PDB file of C-alpha atoms in Angstrom:
ATOM      1  CA  MET A   1     192.968-129.487 248.812  1.00 42.00           C
ATOM      2  CA  ASN A   2     191.073-132.668 246.788  1.00 46.00           C
ATOM      3  CA  ASN A   3     192.205-134.521 243.904  1.00 48.00           C
ATOM      4  CA  PHE A   4     189.504-133.261 241.461  1.00 46.00           C
ATOM      5  CA  GLU A   5     191.100-130.348 243.284  1.00 49.00           C
ATOM      6  CA  HIS A   6     194.886-130.953 242.351  1.00 50.00           C
ATOM      7  CA  SER A   7     193.920-131.860 238.645  1.00 48.00           C
ATOM      8  CA  LEU A   8     192.996-129.116 237.875  1.00 46.00           C
ATOM      9  CA  THR A   9     195.877-127.551 239.355  1.00 50.00           C
ATOM     10  CA  TYR A  10     197.732-130.329 237.319  1.00 47.00           C
ATOM     11  CA  ILE A  11     195.728-129.440 233.958  1.00 46.00           C
ATOM     12  CA  SER A  12     195.751-124.923 234.375  1.00 47.00           C
ATOM     13  CA  ASP A  13     200.602-126.259 235.173  1.00 49.00           C
ATOM     14  CA  GLN A  14     200.301-127.482 231.839  1.00 45.00           C
ATOM     15  CA  TYR A  15     197.940-125.088 229.861  1.00 43.00           C
ATOM     16  CA  LYS A  16     201.140-122.755 231.032  1.00 44.00           C
ATOM     17  CA  LEU A  17     203.420-124.010 229.301  1.00 42.00           C
ATOM     18  CA  GLY A  18     205.631-122.392 226.601  1.00 41.00           C
ATOM     19  CA  ASN A  19     205.297-122.399 222.778  1.00 40.00           C
ATOM     20  CA  ASP A  20     206.883-125.337 221.684  1.00 40.00           C
ATOM     21  CA  TYR A  21     204.078-126.911 223.512  1.00 40.00           C
ATOM     22  CA  LYS A  22     201.205-125.753 222.048  1.00 41.00           C
ATOM     23  CA  GLU A  23     199.561-128.829 220.514  1.00 47.00           C
ATOM     24  CA  ILE A  24     200.165-130.621 223.697  1.00 47.00           C
ATOM     25  CA  ASN A  25     198.938-127.121 225.364  1.00 45.00           C
ATOM     26  CA  SER A  26     195.165-126.819 223.696  1.00 52.00           C
ATOM     27  CA  PHE A  27     194.329-130.735 224.652  1.00 55.00           C
ATOM     28  CA  SER A  28     195.454-129.197 228.386  1.00 56.00           C
ATOM     29  CA  ALA A  29     193.409-126.431 227.676  1.00 58.00           C
ATOM     30  CA  MET A  30     189.140-127.618 226.795  1.00 65.00           C
ATOM     31  CA  ARG A  31     190.491-130.482 229.284  1.00 65.00           C
ATOM     32  CA  PHE A  32     190.843-127.870 231.681  1.00 66.00           C
ATOM     33  CA  HIS A  33     188.080-125.784 230.425  1.00 69.00           C
ATOM     34  CA  TYR A  34     185.042-128.973 230.461  1.00 72.00           C
ATOM     35  CA  LEU A  35     186.724-130.083 233.972  1.00 76.00           C
ATOM     36  CA  LEU A  36     186.022-126.717 235.508  1.00 76.00           C
ATOM     37  CA  ALA A  37     182.713-126.205 233.689  1.00 77.00           C
ATOM     38  CA  LEU A  38     181.754-129.789 235.100  1.00 78.00           C
ATOM     39  CA  LYS A  39     182.579-128.695 238.656  1.00 79.00           C
ATOM     40  CA  GLU A  40     180.495-125.559 238.356  1.00 79.00           C
ATOM     41  CA  VAL A  41     177.672-127.722 237.539  1.00 79.00           C
ATOM     42  CA  LEU A  42     177.430-130.407 239.649  1.00 82.00           C
ATOM     43  CA  ASN A  43     178.401-127.011 241.740  1.00 80.00           C
ATOM     44  CA  GLN A  44     174.350-126.002 240.667  1.00 79.00           C
ATOM     45  CA  LYS A  45     173.629-129.690 240.883  1.00 79.00           C
ATOM     46  CA  ASN A  46     174.218-129.905 244.179  1.00 79.00           C
ATOM     47  CA  LYS A  47     171.615-126.682 245.432  1.00 80.00           C
ATOM     48  CA  CYS A  48     168.854-126.311 242.513  1.00 76.00           C
ATOM     49  CA  LEU A  49     165.860-128.493 243.073  1.00 76.00           C
ATOM     50  CA  ASP A  50     163.468-127.016 240.396  1.00 78.00           C
ATOM     51  CA  SER A  51     163.462-130.246 238.128  1.00 79.00           C
ATOM     52  CA  GLU A  52     162.960-128.177 235.156  1.00 80.00           C
ATOM     53  CA  LYS A  53     166.184-126.847 236.089  1.00 80.00           C
ATOM     54  CA  GLN A  54     168.043-130.503 237.230  1.00 80.00           C
ATOM     55  CA  LYS A  55     167.176-131.244 233.592  1.00 82.00           C
ATOM     56  CA  MET A  56     169.151-129.855 231.953  1.00 83.00           C
ATOM     57  CA  ILE A  57     172.184-130.083 234.349  1.00 78.00           C
ATOM     58  CA  LEU A  58     171.807-133.140 234.525  1.00 83.00           C
ATOM     59  CA  GLN A  59     171.868-133.049 230.018  1.00 83.00           C
ATOM     60  CA  LEU A  60     175.140-131.023 230.392  1.00 81.00           C
ATOM     61  CA  GLU A  61     176.887-132.988 233.409  1.00 81.00           C
ATOM     62  CA  LYS A  62     175.902-135.689 230.610  1.00 82.00           C
ATOM     63  CA  THR A  63     177.177-133.935 227.716  1.00 81.00           C
ATOM     64  CA  PHE A  64     180.518-132.282 229.842  1.00 75.00           C
ATOM     65  CA  VAL A  65     181.725-136.641 231.098  1.00 78.00           C
ATOM     66  CA  LYS A  66     181.035-137.990 227.677  1.00 77.00           C
ATOM     67  CA  LYS A  67     183.979-135.153 226.357  1.00 72.00           C
ATOM     68  CA  ILE A  68     186.350-135.792 229.427  1.00 67.00           C
ATOM     69  CA  LYS A  69     186.166-139.224 228.646  1.00 67.00           C
ATOM     70  CA  GLY A  70     185.933-138.728 224.682  1.00 64.00           C
ATOM     71  CA  GLU A  71     187.099-136.339 223.304  1.00 62.00           C
ATOM     72  CA  TYR A  72     189.877-135.381 225.864  1.00 57.00           C
ATOM     73  CA  SER A  73     190.274-137.892 227.641  1.00 60.00           C
ATOM     74  CA  PRO A  74     194.569-139.630 228.125  1.00 60.00           C
ATOM     75  CA  LYS A  75     193.724-141.651 225.300  1.00 59.00           C
ATOM     76  CA  THR A  76     193.469-139.413 222.475  1.00 50.00           C
ATOM     77  CA  MET A  77     197.168-138.566 223.470  1.00 54.00           C
ATOM     78  CA  ASN A  78     199.881-140.418 222.493  1.00 66.00           C
ATOM     79  CA  ILE A  79     203.338-140.919 223.402  1.00 67.00           C
ATOM     80  CA  LYS A  80     205.729-139.084 221.188  1.00 70.00           C
ATOM     81  CA  LYS A  81     203.396-135.925 221.999  1.00 69.00           C
ATOM     82  CA  ILE A  82     203.471-136.156 225.470  1.00 71.00           C
ATOM     83  CA  VAL A  83     207.561-137.207 225.706  1.00 73.00           C
ATOM     84  CA  ARG A  84     207.487-133.554 224.226  1.00 72.00           C
ATOM     85  CA  GLY A  85     206.424-131.921 227.191  1.00 74.00           C
ATOM     86  CA  LEU A  86     208.606-134.461 229.856  1.00 83.00           C
ATOM     87  CA  SER A  87     211.035-132.235 229.656  1.00 81.00           C
ATOM     88  CA  HIS A  88     208.986-129.969 233.021  1.00 85.00           C
ATOM     89  CA  SER A  89     208.592-133.191 234.598  1.00 90.00           C
ATOM     90  CA  VAL A  90     211.342-135.015 234.436  1.00 93.00           C
ATOM     91  CA  PHE A  91     214.853-133.304 235.339  1.00 93.00           C
ATOM     92  CA  LYS A  92     218.145-134.960 235.458  1.00 90.00           C
ATOM     93  CA  VAL A  93     220.394-135.210 239.144  1.00 90.00           C
ATOM     94  CA  GLU A  94     223.715-133.791 239.159  1.00 86.00           C
ATOM     95  CA  GLY A  95     226.232-134.468 241.857  1.00 80.00           C
ATOM     96  CA  ASN A  96     229.636-135.210 243.099  1.00 76.00           C
ATOM     97  CA  ARG A  97     228.386-138.668 242.724  1.00 71.00           C
ATOM     98  CA  ALA A  98     225.731-139.088 240.758  1.00 71.00           C
ATOM     99  CA  MET A  99     224.668-139.095 237.501  1.00 83.00           C
ATOM    100  CA  ALA A 100     220.836-139.822 237.269  1.00 90.00           C
ATOM    101  CA  THR A 101     217.582-139.075 236.977  1.00 93.00           C
ATOM    102  CA  CYS A 102     214.392-137.611 238.830  1.00 94.00           C
ATOM    103  CA  PHE A 103     210.892-136.413 238.056  1.00 95.00           C
ATOM    104  CA  LEU A 104     208.958-134.228 239.274  1.00 94.00           C
ATOM    105  CA  VAL A 105     205.337-135.340 242.152  1.00 95.00           C
ATOM    106  CA  CYS A 106     204.087-132.221 244.011  1.00 93.00           C
ATOM    107  CA  LYS A 107     204.927-128.629 243.761  1.00 90.00           C
ATOM    108  CA  ASN A 108     203.144-126.610 246.480  1.00 89.00           C
ATOM    109  CA  ASP A 109     203.192-122.808 247.980  1.00 88.00           C
ATOM    110  CA  LYS A 110     206.577-123.704 248.454  1.00 91.00           C
ATOM    111  CA  TYR A 111     208.746-126.693 247.580  1.00 93.00           C
ATOM    112  CA  LEU A 112     208.956-128.357 244.252  1.00 94.00           C
ATOM    113  CA  TYR A 113     209.377-132.901 244.935  1.00 95.00           C
ATOM    114  CA  PHE A 114     211.637-134.889 243.120  1.00 96.00           C
ATOM    115  CA  LEU A 115     211.336-139.273 242.870  1.00 96.00           C
ATOM    116  CA  THR A 116     214.460-140.486 242.803  1.00 93.00           C
ATOM    117  CA  ASN A 117     216.882-143.664 243.841  1.00 92.00           C
ATOM    118  CA  ARG A 118     217.243-144.022 247.485  1.00 89.00           C
ATOM    119  CA  HIS A 119     221.149-145.560 246.312  1.00 88.00           C
ATOM    120  CA  VAL A 120     221.281-141.758 244.204  1.00 86.00           C
ATOM    121  CA  VAL A 121     221.827-139.691 246.652  1.00 84.00           C
ATOM    122  CA  GLU A 122     221.897-141.410 249.840  1.00 80.00           C
ATOM    123  CA  HIS A 123     225.581-140.632 250.370  1.00 78.00           C
ATOM    124  CA  GLN A 124     225.001-137.026 249.699  1.00 77.00           C
ATOM    125  CA  ARG A 125     222.356-134.435 251.356  1.00 75.00           C
ATOM    126  CA  ILE A 126     222.141-131.325 249.271  1.00 78.00           C
ATOM    127  CA  LEU A 127     222.502-132.003 245.275  1.00 85.00           C
ATOM    128  CA  ASN A 128     221.514-130.406 242.133  1.00 89.00           C
ATOM    129  CA  VAL A 129     218.389-131.210 239.855  1.00 91.00           C
ATOM    130  CA  VAL A 130     218.680-129.689 236.981  1.00 89.00           C
ATOM    131  CA  SER A 131     216.921-129.421 233.400  1.00 87.00           C
ATOM    132  CA  ALA A 132     217.482-131.277 230.265  1.00 81.00           C
ATOM    133  CA  ASP A 133     218.521-128.411 228.638  1.00 81.00           C
ATOM    134  CA  GLY A 134     220.414-126.818 231.338  1.00 81.00           C
ATOM    135  CA  LYS A 135     219.037-123.328 231.752  1.00 84.00           C
ATOM    136  CA  ILE A 136     217.168-124.710 235.684  1.00 85.00           C
ATOM    137  CA  ASN A 137     219.843-125.948 237.856  1.00 88.00           C
ATOM    138  CA  LEU A 138     217.675-126.218 241.171  1.00 90.00           C
ATOM    139  CA  ARG A 139     219.987-127.712 244.414  1.00 89.00           C
ATOM    140  CA  GLY A 140     217.740-129.903 246.314  1.00 88.00           C
ATOM    141  CA  LYS A 141     218.172-131.438 250.063  1.00 87.00           C
ATOM    142  CA  VAL A 142     218.342-135.650 249.941  1.00 85.00           C
ATOM    143  CA  LEU A 143     214.986-136.044 251.779  1.00 83.00           C
ATOM    144  CA  ILE A 144     215.159-140.221 253.219  1.00 75.00           C
ATOM    145  CA  GLU A 145     212.825-142.037 255.099  1.00 74.00           C
ATOM    146  CA  GLU A 146     212.419-145.990 255.638  1.00 68.00           C
ATOM    147  CA  TYR A 147     209.777-147.207 254.406  1.00 68.00           C
ATOM    148  CA  PRO A 148     208.274-151.236 255.597  1.00 64.00           C
ATOM    149  CA  PRO A 149     209.771-152.258 253.572  1.00 64.00           C
ATOM    150  CA  LYS A 150     212.968-151.288 252.452  1.00 76.00           C
ATOM    151  CA  GLN A 151     213.091-149.605 249.315  1.00 86.00           C
ATOM    152  CA  ASP A 152     215.018-147.773 247.043  1.00 90.00           C
ATOM    153  CA  MET A 153     213.243-144.426 247.603  1.00 93.00           C
ATOM    154  CA  ALA A 154     214.135-141.242 247.926  1.00 92.00           C
ATOM    155  CA  VAL A 155     213.040-137.669 247.922  1.00 93.00           C
ATOM    156  CA  ILE A 156     214.482-134.579 246.645  1.00 93.00           C
ATOM    157  CA  ARG A 157     213.065-131.207 247.743  1.00 94.00           C
ATOM    158  CA  CYS A 158     213.321-128.049 246.010  1.00 93.00           C
ATOM    159  CA  THR A 159     213.088-124.598 246.841  1.00 93.00           C
ATOM    160  CA  LYS A 160     210.201-123.116 244.440  1.00 90.00           C
ATOM    161  CA  PRO A 161     211.336-120.523 242.322  1.00 89.00           C
ATOM    162  CA  SER A 162     209.685-117.529 242.088  1.00 84.00           C
ATOM    163  CA  ASP A 163     208.297-118.196 239.017  1.00 79.00           C
ATOM    164  CA  ASP A 164     207.786-122.281 238.543  1.00 78.00           C
ATOM    165  CA  GLU A 165     205.453-122.615 235.468  1.00 77.00           C
ATOM    166  CA  TYR A 166     208.413-124.657 233.827  1.00 81.00           C
ATOM    167  CA  PHE A 167     207.560-127.403 236.408  1.00 88.00           C
ATOM    168  CA  THR A 168     204.963-129.863 235.841  1.00 86.00           C
ATOM    169  CA  PRO A 169     203.580-132.449 238.342  1.00 89.00           C
ATOM    170  CA  ILE A 170     203.955-135.789 236.722  1.00 89.00           C
ATOM    171  CA  THR A 171     200.743-138.428 237.085  1.00 88.00           C
ATOM    172  CA  PHE A 172     200.152-141.328 238.800  1.00 93.00           C
ATOM    173  CA  GLY A 173     198.129-143.920 236.425  1.00 90.00           C
ATOM    174  CA  ASN A 174     195.908-146.755 236.936  1.00 92.00           C
ATOM    175  CA  VAL A 175     199.227-149.160 238.694  1.00 95.00           C
ATOM    176  CA  ASP A 176     196.520-151.711 240.208  1.00 94.00           C
ATOM    177  CA  LYS A 177     195.466-152.542 236.237  1.00 93.00           C
ATOM    178  CA  LEU A 178     199.119-153.363 235.312  1.00 95.00           C
ATOM    179  CA  ILE A 179     198.726-156.489 233.276  1.00 94.00           C
ATOM    180  CA  GLU A 180     201.935-158.329 231.343  1.00 94.00           C
ATOM    181  CA  GLY A 181     202.913-157.602 228.219  1.00 94.00           C
ATOM    182  CA  MET A 182     202.327-153.600 228.293  1.00 93.00           C
ATOM    183  CA  ASP A 183     203.991-151.299 226.849  1.00 92.00           C
ATOM    184  CA  ILE A 184     206.203-149.911 228.994  1.00 93.00           C
ATOM    185  CA  TYR A 185     208.664-146.418 228.260  1.00 92.00           C
ATOM    186  CA  ILE A 186     211.568-145.112 230.433  1.00 91.00           C
ATOM    187  CA  PHE A 187     212.522-141.175 230.469  1.00 90.00           C
ATOM    188  CA  GLY A 188     215.445-140.318 231.785  1.00 88.00           C
ATOM    189  CA  ASN A 189     219.079-139.654 231.471  1.00 87.00           C
ATOM    190  CA  ARG A 190     220.720-142.067 229.514  1.00 84.00           C
ATOM    191  CA  SER A 191     224.573-142.138 229.609  1.00 80.00           C
ATOM    192  CA  GLY A 192     224.400-138.984 231.160  1.00 73.00           C
ATOM    193  CA  LEU A 193     223.916-137.100 227.764  1.00 78.00           C
ATOM    194  CA  GLY A 194     220.660-136.193 227.815  1.00 79.00           C
ATOM    195  CA  LEU A 195     217.253-136.949 228.280  1.00 86.00           C
ATOM    196  CA  GLY A 196     216.007-139.788 225.490  1.00 85.00           C
ATOM    197  CA  LEU A 197     213.465-142.217 225.621  1.00 88.00           C
ATOM    198  CA  ILE A 198     213.620-145.452 226.205  1.00 90.00           C
ATOM    199  CA  LYS A 199     210.792-148.272 225.097  1.00 90.00           C
ATOM    200  CA  GLY A 200     209.729-151.985 226.019  1.00 93.00           C
ATOM    201  CA  MET A 201     207.521-154.255 227.710  1.00 95.00           C
ATOM    202  CA  LEU A 202     206.630-154.585 231.882  1.00 95.00           C
ATOM    203  CA  SER A 203     207.268-159.120 231.186  1.00 94.00           C
ATOM    204  CA  SER A 204     205.971-160.024 234.734  1.00 95.00           C
ATOM    205  CA  PHE A 205     206.201-158.894 238.796  1.00 94.00           C
ATOM    206  CA  ARG A 206     208.274-160.549 240.999  1.00 92.00           C
ATOM    207  CA  GLY A 207     206.605-158.878 245.247  1.00 90.00           C
ATOM    208  CA  ASP A 208     206.065-155.460 244.615  1.00 90.00           C
ATOM    209  CA  ASN A 209     209.194-154.905 241.919  1.00 94.00           C
ATOM    210  CA  ILE A 210     208.199-154.452 238.190  1.00 95.00           C
ATOM    211  CA  MET A 211     209.983-156.614 235.918  1.00 95.00           C
ATOM    212  CA  MET A 212     210.860-155.757 232.192  1.00 95.00           C
ATOM    213  CA  ASN A 213     212.439-156.402 229.120  1.00 93.00           C
ATOM    214  CA  MET A 214     213.819-153.425 228.004  1.00 90.00           C
ATOM    215  CA  THR A 215     217.365-151.770 227.999  1.00 84.00           C
ATOM    216  CA  THR A 216     217.852-149.719 231.240  1.00 85.00           C
ATOM    217  CA  GLU A 217     221.537-147.171 230.850  1.00 83.00           C
ATOM    218  CA  HIS A 218     223.834-145.755 233.198  1.00 83.00           C
ATOM    219  CA  GLY A 219     222.224-142.726 234.415  1.00 86.00           C
ATOM    220  CA  THR A 220     218.912-143.926 233.788  1.00 89.00           C
ATOM    221  CA  SER A 221     217.935-144.837 237.970  1.00 92.00           C
ATOM    222  CA  GLY A 222     215.618-142.582 239.121  1.00 92.00           C
ATOM    223  CA  SER A 223     213.675-142.334 236.003  1.00 93.00           C
ATOM    224  CA  ALA A 224     209.434-142.587 235.848  1.00 94.00           C
ATOM    225  CA  ILE A 225     208.509-145.870 234.280  1.00 94.00           C
ATOM    226  CA  LEU A 226     205.762-144.175 232.711  1.00 92.00           C
ATOM    227  CA  ASP A 227     202.771-146.853 230.611  1.00 90.00           C
ATOM    228  CA  GLU A 228     200.918-145.454 226.711  1.00 85.00           C
ATOM    229  CA  TYR A 229     199.380-141.996 228.204  1.00 83.00           C
ATOM    230  CA  GLY A 230     202.920-140.992 229.629  1.00 85.00           C
ATOM    231  CA  PHE A 231     201.424-141.632 232.679  1.00 89.00           C
ATOM    232  CA  VAL A 232     204.053-143.003 235.703  1.00 94.00           C
ATOM    233  CA  VAL A 233     203.248-147.016 236.965  1.00 96.00           C
ATOM    234  CA  GLY A 234     206.488-147.545 238.952  1.00 96.00           C
ATOM    235  CA  LEU A 235     210.822-146.330 239.529  1.00 97.00           C
ATOM    236  CA  ASN A 236     213.587-147.904 237.181  1.00 95.00           C
ATOM    237  CA  VAL A 237     216.053-148.995 239.874  1.00 93.00           C
ATOM    238  CA  GLY A 238     218.294-151.170 237.839  1.00 86.00           C
ATOM    239  CA  ASP A 239     218.735-154.942 237.212  1.00 88.00           C
ATOM    240  CA  LEU A 240     218.492-158.028 240.041  1.00 84.00           C
ATOM    241  CA  LYS A 241     220.483-160.973 238.416  1.00 84.00           C
ATOM    242  CA  GLU A 242     220.772-159.348 235.083  1.00 85.00           C
ATOM    243  CA  VAL A 243     217.098-158.144 234.932  1.00 91.00           C
ATOM    244  CA  PRO A 244     215.907-154.839 234.522  1.00 92.00           C
ATOM    245  CA  TYR A 245     213.962-154.097 237.041  1.00 93.00           C
ATOM    246  CA  ALA A 246     211.421-151.039 239.041  1.00 95.00           C
ATOM    247  CA  ILE A 247     209.218-150.641 242.853  1.00 96.00           C
ATOM    248  CA  HIS A 248     205.839-150.892 241.007  1.00 96.00           C
ATOM    249  CA  GLY A 249     203.814-147.506 241.426  1.00 96.00           C
ATOM    250  CA  ARG A 250     201.231-149.063 244.422  1.00 95.00           C
ATOM    251  CA  ILE A 251     204.830-149.324 246.288  1.00 95.00           C
ATOM    252  CA  LEU A 252     206.182-145.139 245.123  1.00 95.00           C
ATOM    253  CA  LYS A 253     201.933-143.878 245.650  1.00 95.00           C
ATOM    254  CA  ASN A 254     202.025-145.674 249.683  1.00 94.00           C
ATOM    255  CA  TYR A 255     205.737-143.894 249.898  1.00 94.00           C
ATOM    256  CA  LEU A 256     204.407-140.945 248.563  1.00 94.00           C
ATOM    257  CA  LYS A 257     201.396-140.632 251.713  1.00 93.00           C
ATOM    258  CA  SER A 258     203.342-142.035 254.086  1.00 91.00           C
ATOM    259  CA  LEU A 259     206.043-138.331 253.856  1.00 91.00           C
ATOM    260  CA  ASP A 260     202.426-136.162 253.147  1.00 92.00           C
ATOM    261  CA  ILE A 261     203.098-135.492 249.510  1.00 93.00           C
ATOM    262  CA  LYS A 262     200.741-134.948 247.489  1.00 91.00           C
ATOM    263  CA  PHE A 263     200.471-136.213 243.912  1.00 91.00           C
ATOM    264  CA  VAL A 264     197.947-136.564 240.764  1.00 87.00           C
ATOM    265  CA  GLU A 265     196.437-139.269 239.591  1.00 87.00           C
ATOM    266  CA  ASN A 266     193.895-140.510 237.088  1.00 83.00           C
ATOM    267  CA  ASN A 267     192.697-144.209 237.599  1.00 84.00           C
ATOM    268  CA  ASN A 268     190.506-144.060 234.765  1.00 76.00           C
ATOM    269  CA  VAL A 269     192.760-145.244 232.011  1.00 80.00           C
ATOM    270  CA  GLU A 270     192.953-148.845 231.122  1.00 80.00           C
ATOM    271  CA  TYR A 271     195.336-151.270 229.502  1.00 83.00           C
TER     272      TYR A 271
END
């Protein structure tokens, strides 16, 4: 499955969310349909030999691209709307020694794959992935693979339930274009009191890490660092000499690729 088809699958999954997410559903549904239409236009463009039909196809292509990049671009959403749907992507991690956060990066025919910190899970091979309301509680197997340079990352793999419409993989943002001073957010298990939002700022870069000006709390280890569109740009770890920091999104993507775990990304956003 190519990246285009992954994007269609992701948007289709968003469209299937419950009535509580009607506003997000409407946005995702229209974007999904325009992407489908664009896909068909591109298929016809490659097959068509008639010059007049080619002109019509080119016009349709321009129209659909304009819609996707304009009205139905992620820029038209805002973090308040996006947060309502994050409970389908971000989950609590619970175990004998764990109280943290993870987020869904991939689902395939058999499994769900969640990303979190290695320090959260390295002493236990089995733990629970729990939804914000507690209605979803999955047993997960910890997958720890060495990735040079050694980083605080791990994957939790859960068998996909027969009814998997609740689960929506999160999207990676334009991680190669991050800038100092941009707004960032954590949506995590704040001190074990439930999933909540924390706002901050990307203050600087240090090697493969993002240094942050924000308050992080016990339980938010393993949380996604989100941009203003709700896309992942990093993985919260903790403090480095009392400065909160996260692993850069570029490292996360390379780590998932090394495990052959597919993910959705959007490199068209600007910061």
